[in-house]
CSV table of C-alpha atoms in Angstrom, one decimal:
chain,number,residue,atom,x,y,z
A,889,UNK,CA,155.4,57.2,96.9
A,890,UNK,CA,157.7,55.1,99.2
A,891,UNK,CA,159.9,57.3,102.0
A,892,UNK,CA,157.2,60.9,101.6
A,893,UNK,CA,158.1,61.2,105.0
A,894,UNK,CA,161.7,61.5,104.5
A,895,UNK,CA,164.1,64.3,103.4
A,896,UNK,CA,164.1,63.5,99.7
A,897,UNK,CA,160.5,62.1,99.7
A,898,UNK,CA,159.5,65.4,101.9
A,899,UNK,CA,161.0,67.6,99.2
A,900,UNK,CA,159.2,66.0,96.5
A,901,UNK,CA,155.9,66.3,97.8
A,902,UNK,CA,156.6,70.2,98.2
A,903,UNK,CA,157.8,70.4,94.9
A,904,UNK,CA,155.1,69.1,93.4
A,905,UNK,CA,151.6,69.6,95.5
A,906,UNK,CA,153.3,73.1,95.0
A,907,UNK,CA,153.9,73.7,92.1
A,908,UNK,CA,150.5,72.5,90.8
A,909,UNK,CA,151.9,69.0,89.9
A,910,UNK,CA,148.8,67.9,88.0
A,911,UNK,CA,149.7,64.4,89.1
A,912,UNK,CA,147.9,62.3,92.0
A,913,UNK,CA,150.3,61.3,94.4
A,914,UNK,CA,149.6,58.3,96.7
A,915,UNK,CA,151.7,57.7,99.7
A,916,UNK,CA,152.4,54.6,101.6
A,917,UNK,CA,152.8,55.2,104.9
A,918,UNK,CA,153.8,53.5,108.4
A,919,UNK,CA,150.9,54.5,110.3
A,920,UNK,CA,148.1,52.9,112.2
A,921,UNK,CA,145.3,54.8,110.3
A,922,UNK,CA,145.1,57.6,107.6
A,923,UNK,CA,144.9,60.5,108.8
A,924,UNK,CA,148.0,59.4,111.3
A,925,UNK,CA,149.9,58.8,108.2
A,926,UNK,CA,148.9,62.5,106.3
A,927,UNK,CA,150.1,64.4,110.1
A,928,UNK,CA,153.0,62.6,109.6
A,929,UNK,CA,153.5,63.5,106.1
A,930,UNK,CA,152.7,66.8,107.0
A,931,UNK,CA,154.9,67.1,109.7
A,932,UNK,CA,157.8,66.9,107.2
A,933,UNK,CA,156.0,69.1,104.6
A,934,UNK,CA,156.2,71.8,107.6
A,935,UNK,CA,160.0,71.6,107.1
A,936,UNK,CA,159.8,73.4,103.8
A,937,UNK,CA,156.9,75.6,104.8
A,938,UNK,CA,154.7,77.0,107.2
A,939,UNK,CA,152.4,74.5,109.0
A,940,UNK,CA,149.1,75.8,108.3
A,941,UNK,CA,150.5,75.5,104.1
A,942,UNK,CA,152.3,71.8,104.9
A,943,UNK,CA,148.3,70.8,106.0
A,944,UNK,CA,146.5,72.2,103.4
A,945,UNK,CA,149.0,70.2,101.4
A,946,UNK,CA,148.7,66.5,103.3
A,947,UNK,CA,145.5,66.9,102.2
A,948,UNK,CA,145.8,66.5,98.2
A,949,UNK,CA,147.8,63.3,99.0
A,950,UNK,CA,146.1,60.2,99.0
A,951,UNK,CA,146.8,57.7,101.8
A,952,UNK,CA,147.3,53.7,102.1
A,953,UNK,CA,148.7,52.6,105.0
A,954,UNK,CA,151.4,49.9,105.6
A,955,UNK,CA,154.9,48.8,104.8
A,956,UNK,CA,156.6,48.8,102.2
A,957,UNK,CA,158.2,45.6,103.1
A,958,UNK,CA,155.0,43.8,102.8
A,959,UNK,CA,153.8,45.9,99.9
A,960,UNK,CA,153.0,42.2,98.4
A,961,UNK,CA,150.6,41.6,101.3
A,962,UNK,CA,148.6,45.2,100.6
A,963,UNK,CA,145.0,44.6,98.6
A,964,UNK,CA,144.6,48.4,98.7
A,965,UNK,CA,142.9,48.6,95.5
A,966,UNK,CA,144.0,52.3,94.8
A,967,UNK,CA,147.5,50.4,94.7
A,968,UNK,CA,145.6,48.7,91.6
A,969,UNK,CA,145.4,51.8,89.5
A,970,UNK,CA,148.8,53.4,90.2
A,971,UNK,CA,150.7,53.9,86.9
A,972,UNK,CA,154.1,55.4,88.1
A,973,UNK,CA,156.4,54.0,91.1
A,974,UNK,CA,158.6,56.1,92.9
A,975,UNK,CA,160.2,54.5,95.7
A,976,UNK,CA,162.3,56.0,98.1
A,977,UNK,CA,162.3,54.2,100.9
A,978,UNK,CA,165.3,52.9,102.6
A,979,UNK,CA,166.6,52.1,106.5
A,980,UNK,CA,170.1,53.9,106.1
A,981,UNK,CA,171.6,52.5,109.3
A,982,UNK,CA,175.1,51.9,107.9
A,983,UNK,CA,175.7,48.9,110.6
A,984,UNK,CA,173.0,46.9,111.3
A,985,UNK,CA,173.5,44.4,108.0
A,986,UNK,CA,170.8,41.8,108.6
A,987,UNK,CA,168.5,44.8,109.3
A,988,UNK,CA,169.4,46.9,106.5
A,989,UNK,CA,169.0,44.1,103.8
A,990,UNK,CA,166.3,43.0,104.9
A,991,UNK,CA,164.7,46.4,104.3
A,992,UNK,CA,166.4,47.7,101.6
A,993,UNK,CA,166.8,44.3,99.2
A,994,UNK,CA,163.5,42.3,100.4
A,995,UNK,CA,161.8,45.5,101.2
A,996,UNK,CA,162.3,46.1,97.5
A,997,UNK,CA,161.3,43.3,95.8
A,998,UNK,CA,157.9,43.1,98.0
A,999,UNK,CA,157.1,46.4,96.8
A,1000,UNK,CA,158.3,45.1,93.0
A,1001,UNK,CA,156.6,41.5,93.2
A,1002,UNK,CA,153.3,44.6,94.5
A,1003,UNK,CA,153.9,46.8,91.7
A,1004,UNK,CA,154.2,43.6,89.1
A,1005,UNK,CA,149.9,43.8,89.4
A,1006,UNK,CA,149.7,47.5,88.7
A,1007,UNK,CA,147.9,47.2,84.9
A,1008,UNK,CA,149.0,50.5,84.0
A,1009,UNK,CA,152.0,50.6,85.4
A,1010,UNK,CA,154.9,52.8,83.0
A,1011,UNK,CA,157.8,53.5,85.0
A,1012,UNK,CA,159.8,51.8,88.7
A,1013,UNK,CA,161.2,54.6,89.7
A,1014,UNK,CA,164.1,53.2,91.6
A,1015,UNK,CA,166.2,55.6,93.9
A,1016,UNK,CA,169.8,54.2,94.8
A,1017,UNK,CA,172.5,55.5,95.5
A,1018,UNK,CA,175.8,56.1,93.7
A,1019,UNK,CA,178.4,54.8,96.5
A,1020,UNK,CA,177.4,51.5,95.8
A,1021,UNK,CA,181.1,51.9,93.7
A,1022,UNK,CA,181.8,50.9,96.9
A,1023,UNK,CA,185.6,51.3,98.3
A,1024,UNK,CA,187.4,51.1,95.4
A,1025,UNK,CA,186.1,52.9,92.5
A,1026,UNK,CA,187.7,54.6,89.6
A,1027,UNK,CA,188.1,58.7,90.5
A,1028,UNK,CA,185.3,58.8,88.3
A,1029,UNK,CA,182.3,56.8,87.9
A,1030,UNK,CA,179.5,55.9,85.1
A,1031,UNK,CA,176.8,54.1,85.5
A,1032,UNK,CA,177.8,51.3,83.4
A,1033,UNK,CA,180.3,50.2,86.3
A,1034,UNK,CA,178.3,49.2,88.5
A,1035,UNK,CA,176.5,47.1,90.4
A,1036,UNK,CA,178.8,44.1,90.3
A,1037,UNK,CA,178.9,41.7,92.9
A,1038,UNK,CA,182.3,41.8,93.9
A,1039,UNK,CA,182.5,44.8,95.2
A,1040,UNK,CA,183.5,45.6,98.8
A,1041,UNK,CA,181.7,48.1,100.5
A,1042,UNK,CA,182.5,50.3,103.4
A,1043,UNK,CA,179.0,50.1,104.8
A,1044,UNK,CA,176.1,47.5,104.7
A,1045,UNK,CA,173.8,50.3,103.8
A,1046,UNK,CA,175.2,50.9,100.2
A,1047,UNK,CA,175.7,46.9,100.0
A,1048,UNK,CA,172.4,46.5,100.6
A,1049,UNK,CA,171.2,49.0,97.6
A,1050,UNK,CA,173.9,47.3,95.3
A,1051,UNK,CA,171.9,43.6,95.8
A,1052,UNK,CA,168.6,45.3,95.5
A,1053,UNK,CA,169.8,46.4,92.0
A,1054,UNK,CA,171.1,43.3,91.2
A,1055,UNK,CA,168.0,41.8,92.3
A,1056,UNK,CA,166.1,43.7,90.9
A,1057,UNK,CA,167.1,44.1,87.2
A,1058,UNK,CA,167.3,39.6,87.6
A,1059,UNK,CA,163.9,39.2,89.4
A,1060,UNK,CA,161.5,41.3,87.3
A,1061,UNK,CA,162.8,42.0,83.9
A,1062,UNK,CA,159.2,43.1,82.5
A,1063,UNK,CA,159.2,45.8,85.1
A,1064,UNK,CA,159.1,49.3,83.5
A,1065,UNK,CA,162.2,49.7,86.0
A,1066,UNK,CA,164.3,53.2,85.7
A,1067,UNK,CA,167.2,53.3,88.5
A,1068,UNK,CA,168.3,56.8,89.9
A,1069,UNK,CA,171.2,56.8,92.3
A,1070,UNK,CA,171.8,60.3,94.1
A,1071,UNK,CA,175.8,61.0,94.9
A,1072,UNK,CA,175.9,62.6,98.7
A,1073,UNK,CA,172.9,64.5,99.1
A,1074,UNK,CA,173.8,67.7,101.6
A,1075,UNK,CA,171.3,70.7,102.6
A,1076,UNK,CA,168.6,72.4,100.3
A,1077,UNK,CA,169.8,75.1,98.0
A,1078,UNK,CA,166.9,77.5,99.1
A,1079,UNK,CA,165.9,76.8,102.7
A,1080,UNK,CA,169.4,75.1,103.9
A,1081,UNK,CA,170.1,72.6,106.8
A,1082,UNK,CA,166.2,73.7,107.9
A,1083,UNK,CA,164.6,70.7,105.8
A,1084,UNK,CA,167.4,68.8,107.1
A,1085,UNK,CA,171.0,68.4,108.0
A,1086,UNK,CA,171.7,65.3,107.1
A,1087,UNK,CA,175.1,65.1,106.5
A,1088,UNK,CA,175.7,68.9,106.5
A,1089,UNK,CA,177.3,68.4,110.0
A,1090,UNK,CA,179.9,66.0,108.6
A,1091,UNK,CA,181.3,69.3,106.2
A,1092,UNK,CA,181.4,71.6,109.3
A,1093,UNK,CA,182.9,69.1,111.4
A,1094,UNK,CA,186.0,68.0,108.9
A,1095,UNK,CA,186.1,72.0,108.5
A,1096,UNK,CA,186.1,72.7,112.3
A,1097,UNK,CA,188.4,70.2,112.8
A,1098,UNK,CA,190.4,71.5,109.8
A,1099,UNK,CA,191.3,67.9,108.9
A,1100,UNK,CA,190.8,66.4,105.4
A,1101,UNK,CA,191.7,62.5,104.0
A,1102,UNK,CA,192.5,63.6,100.8
A,1103,UNK,CA,194.2,66.5,98.9
A,1104,UNK,CA,192.5,70.2,98.9
A,1105,UNK,CA,192.0,69.7,95.7
A,1106,UNK,CA,189.9,66.6,95.6
A,1107,UNK,CA,186.1,66.4,94.9
A,1108,UNK,CA,183.0,65.3,97.0
A,1109,UNK,CA,179.9,64.5,94.6
A,1110,UNK,CA,177.2,66.7,97.0
A,1111,UNK,CA,174.0,67.7,95.7
A,1112,UNK,CA,170.6,69.6,97.3
A,1113,UNK,CA,167.3,67.8,98.4
A,1114,UNK,CA,165.5,70.5,95.8
A,1115,UNK,CA,167.5,70.0,93.2
A,1116,UNK,CA,167.3,65.9,93.5
A,1117,UNK,CA,163.5,66.1,93.9
A,1118,UNK,CA,163.0,68.3,90.7
A,1119,UNK,CA,165.1,65.8,89.2
A,1120,UNK,CA,163.0,63.0,90.1
A,1121,UNK,CA,159.6,64.8,89.3
A,1122,UNK,CA,161.1,65.4,85.8
A,1123,UNK,CA,162.3,61.6,85.7
A,1124,UNK,CA,158.5,60.7,85.8
A,1125,UNK,CA,157.1,63.5,83.6
A,1126,UNK,CA,159.1,62.0,80.8
A,1127,UNK,CA,157.6,60.3,78.6
A,1128,UNK,CA,160.9,58.3,77.4
A,1129,UNK,CA,164.2,58.1,78.8
A,1130,UNK,CA,167.2,57.4,76.7
A,1131,UNK,CA,168.3,54.6,79.8
A,1132,UNK,CA,167.2,52.7,82.4
A,1133,UNK,CA,169.9,54.3,85.3
A,1134,UNK,CA,171.3,58.0,85.6
A,1135,UNK,CA,173.7,59.2,88.6
A,1136,UNK,CA,171.5,62.5,90.3
A,1137,UNK,CA,175.0,64.1,90.8
A,1138,UNK,CA,177.5,67.6,90.4
A,1139,UNK,CA,179.8,65.5,87.8
A,1140,UNK,CA,183.0,66.5,86.5
A,1141,UNK,CA,181.8,70.4,86.2
A,1142,UNK,CA,179.5,70.9,89.8
A,1143,UNK,CA,181.1,68.4,92.0
A,1144,UNK,CA,182.1,70.6,95.5
A,1145,UNK,CA,186.1,70.5,95.6
A,1146,UNK,CA,187.4,71.0,99.5
A,1147,UNK,CA,189.9,74.2,98.3
A,1148,UNK,CA,186.0,75.9,96.9
A,1149,UNK,CA,184.6,75.0,99.8
A,1150,UNK,CA,187.1,76.3,102.5
A,1151,UNK,CA,186.5,79.9,100.5
A,1152,UNK,CA,182.9,79.6,100.6
A,1153,UNK,CA,183.8,78.3,104.8
A,1154,UNK,CA,185.9,81.6,104.7
A,1155,UNK,CA,183.3,83.8,103.4
A,1156,UNK,CA,180.5,82.8,105.4
A,1157,UNK,CA,182.4,82.6,108.5
A,1158,UNK,CA,185.0,85.4,108.3
A,1159,UNK,CA,185.6,84.7,112.1
A,1160,UNK,CA,187.0,81.3,111.8
A,1161,UNK,CA,190.1,82.1,110.1
A,1162,UNK,CA,191.7,81.2,107.2
A,1163,UNK,CA,191.4,77.7,106.2
A,1164,UNK,CA,194.0,75.5,106.2
A,1165,UNK,CA,193.5,72.4,106.3
A,1166,UNK,CA,195.8,69.0,107.7
A,1167,UNK,CA,195.9,65.8,104.9
A,1168,UNK,CA,196.0,62.6,107.3
A,1169,UNK,CA,195.1,59.1,106.8
A,1170,UNK,CA,191.4,58.0,107.3
A,1171,UNK,CA,192.4,55.1,109.0
A,1172,UNK,CA,194.6,57.1,111.9
A,1173,UNK,CA,191.9,56.6,114.7
A,1174,UNK,CA,194.5,58.5,116.4
A,1175,UNK,CA,194.8,61.6,115.0
A,1176,UNK,CA,191.2,62.0,114.5
A,1177,UNK,CA,190.7,61.1,118.3
A,1178,UNK,CA,193.1,63.8,119.4
A,1179,UNK,CA,191.4,66.5,117.2
A,1180,UNK,CA,188.6,65.4,118.1
A,1181,UNK,CA,188.5,65.5,122.1
A,1182,UNK,CA,190.3,69.2,121.8
A,1183,UNK,CA,187.9,70.4,119.2
A,1184,UNK,CA,184.4,69.1,120.3
A,1185,UNK,CA,185.0,66.9,123.4
A,1186,UNK,CA,184.1,63.0,124.4
A,1187,UNK,CA,181.9,64.1,127.2
A,1188,UNK,CA,179.5,62.6,125.9
A,1189,UNK,CA,178.0,59.8,124.7
A,1190,UNK,CA,176.8,61.3,121.7
A,1191,UNK,CA,180.5,62.4,120.5
A,1192,UNK,CA,181.9,59.3,120.9
A,1193,UNK,CA,178.8,58.3,118.2
A,1194,UNK,CA,179.6,61.3,116.0
A,1195,UNK,CA,183.7,60.2,116.3
A,1196,UNK,CA,182.8,56.9,115.1
A,1197,UNK,CA,180.4,58.4,112.3
A,1198,UNK,CA,182.6,60.8,111.2
A,1199,UNK,CA,185.6,58.0,111.2
A,1200,UNK,CA,183.7,56.5,108.2
A,1201,UNK,CA,182.9,59.3,106.7
A,1202,UNK,CA,186.6,60.3,106.5
A,1203,UNK,CA,187.4,56.7,104.4
A,1204,UNK,CA,184.3,57.7,102.0
A,1205,UNK,CA,185.9,61.2,101.6
A,1206,UNK,CA,189.3,59.7,101.0
A,1207,UNK,CA,188.1,58.0,97.5
A,1208,UNK,CA,188.2,61.5,95.7
A,1209,UNK,CA,185.3,60.6,93.4
A,1210,UNK,CA,183.3,62.1,91.3
A,1211,UNK,CA,179.8,60.2,89.5
A,1212,UNK,CA,179.7,61.1,85.5
A,1213,UNK,CA,176.4,62.7,85.2
A,1214,UNK,CA,176.8,63.0,81.2
A,1215,UNK,CA,173.3,60.5,81.0
A,1216,UNK,CA,171.5,63.4,82.9
A,1217,UNK,CA,173.3,66.7,80.7
A,1218,UNK,CA,172.3,65.1,77.5
A,1219,UNK,CA,169.0,64.5,77.9
A,1220,UNK,CA,168.6,68.0,79.2
A,1221,UNK,CA,167.9,67.8,82.9
A,1222,UNK,CA,169.4,71.1,84.7
A,1223,UNK,CA,172.7,70.3,86.7
A,1224,UNK,CA,172.9,70.8,90.2
A,1225,UNK,CA,174.5,73.7,91.9
A,1226,UNK,CA,177.7,72.9,94.2
A,1227,UNK,CA,177.2,73.0,97.5
A,1228,UNK,CA,180.3,76.3,97.6
A,1229,UNK,CA,177.0,78.6,96.2
A,1230,UNK,CA,174.8,77.5,99.0
A,1231,UNK,CA,176.9,76.9,102.1
A,1232,UNK,CA,176.1,80.3,103.6
A,1233,UNK,CA,172.5,79.8,103.5
A,1234,UNK,CA,173.3,76.4,105.3
A,1235,UNK,CA,175.5,77.8,107.8
A,1236,UNK,CA,172.9,80.6,108.5
A,1237,UNK,CA,170.0,77.8,109.3
A,1238,UNK,CA,172.4,76.0,111.1
A,1239,UNK,CA,172.8,75.0,115.4
A,1240,UNK,CA,175.3,73.4,116.6
A,1241,UNK,CA,177.8,70.8,115.0
A,1242,UNK,CA,176.8,68.0,117.7
A,1243,UNK,CA,172.9,69.0,117.6
A,1244,UNK,CA,173.0,68.4,114.2
A,1245,UNK,CA,174.7,65.0,113.9
A,1246,UNK,CA,172.6,64.3,117.1
A,1247,UNK,CA,169.2,64.8,114.6
A,1248,UNK,CA,170.7,62.5,112.3
A,1249,UNK,CA,171.7,60.1,114.4
A,1250,UNK,CA,169.8,57.2,113.2
A,1251,UNK,CA,171.1,56.7,110.3
A,1252,UNK,CA,174.1,55.6,111.5
A,1253,UNK,CA,173.1,53.0,114.3
A,1254,UNK,CA,169.8,51.2,115.0
A,1255,UNK,CA,167.8,52.4,118.5
A,1256,UNK,CA,167.5,55.2,120.1
A,1257,UNK,CA,170.1,58.2,119.9
A,1258,UNK,CA,171.3,59.3,123.8
A,1259,UNK,CA,169.6,62.3,124.5
A,1260,UNK,CA,170.9,66.0,124.8
A,1261,UNK,CA,169.4,69.2,125.0
A,1262,UNK,CA,169.0,71.2,122.0
A,1263,UNK,CA,171.9,74.4,122.8
A,1264,UNK,CA,170.8,78.3,122.4
A,1265,UNK,CA,172.0,78.0,119.0
A,1266,UNK,CA,169.5,75.2,117.6
A,1267,UNK,CA,166.6,77.4,119.2
A,1268,UNK,CA,167.9,80.8,117.7
A,1269,UNK,CA,168.6,79.0,114.9
A,1270,UNK,CA,164.6,77.1,115.0
A,1271,UNK,CA,163.2,80.9,115.7
A,1272,UNK,CA,164.8,82.2,112.4
A,1273,UNK,CA,163.7,79.9,110.1
A,1274,UNK,CA,160.5,79.0,112.2
A,1275,UNK,CA,161.2,75.3,112.5
A,1276,UNK,CA,160.8,73.9,115.8
A,1277,UNK,CA,164.4,71.8,117.2
A,1278,UNK,CA,163.6,68.3,116.7
A,1279,UNK,CA,164.9,64.6,117.8
A,1280,UNK,CA,166.8,62.3,116.2
A,1281,UNK,CA,164.5,60.4,113.3
A,1282,UNK,CA,164.0,56.8,113.4
A,1283,UNK,CA,165.7,55.0,109.9
A,1284,UNK,CA,164.0,53.9,107.4
């Protein structure tokens, strides 16, 4: 596995190790030595369980130190005996074009070159993104429509993922490749925001601003991290799969609709009153800036960065796109819960919206986020969950 220290990677390891999954997990981790790598894994597992259990689970992982972008230079013999690869690691920055392409495209090909020397390899499960559909998709997207070289992408991240898929198919025809494309991953169905608040702040900010860039009946295809993890493990366990590409998505029957999300917010946060969302154009920066300043203020650098990232997300929301998951369902994989079903748990374990964005800052721009003292509400949420307020994550 690559990406064991990320949200989905941590969810995979926690689910597999705590359930007694029989596989031996070998994790490629950036660290100066194996013990430092193991502690990085334990820190991520600590988002899902108590610290003592996290340490115990981390001891059951084989750690190979190194950068996946240079995997073809790693001679560790433990990699030679690997039978399945789960590639999750990525640079999720949106605007650092060269760096993102080098990591997500070139790095993935380096890992594929190393995998081509694994004599017993039966599956290379590459985790991409459903958003390789770019900025002009149909309302319902199936797996056969993309990737396409002529796609117009809204951010460099999805462009790099699309390019990686095309290059893997072209340059490694003998690799036992399966591509999983999650839609928008938000929260954890049981633990809420405790494992990570990635993108949850976006949904909460849209609700707080009372602004939408699509109709209230519009869809946003959201899935929880634990369901994605369970599905990836199940895909690794299947000796045969009918297809080589799958959407890990809500699909037509389990995607989130904004009107249902509004009712869920009303139920979970009755003090916020009845939700009436105003429609605006995602390109209307003036309206967004005025409402944002009234609601959150623009008195800190982190808030300016948050508004910029939010405008980009409004462009995604305006697409009103759903990703077909028929392939998964036909093969008997469980459908995901929709966000309204577990929103209350997410809010219960959340701190301030701006603090959640601060934690997520590395996903949008390279470099260190401006420092911000945790709010009292963050400290209270941490106390309720047993988790500590954590600093901004480094992308990758």
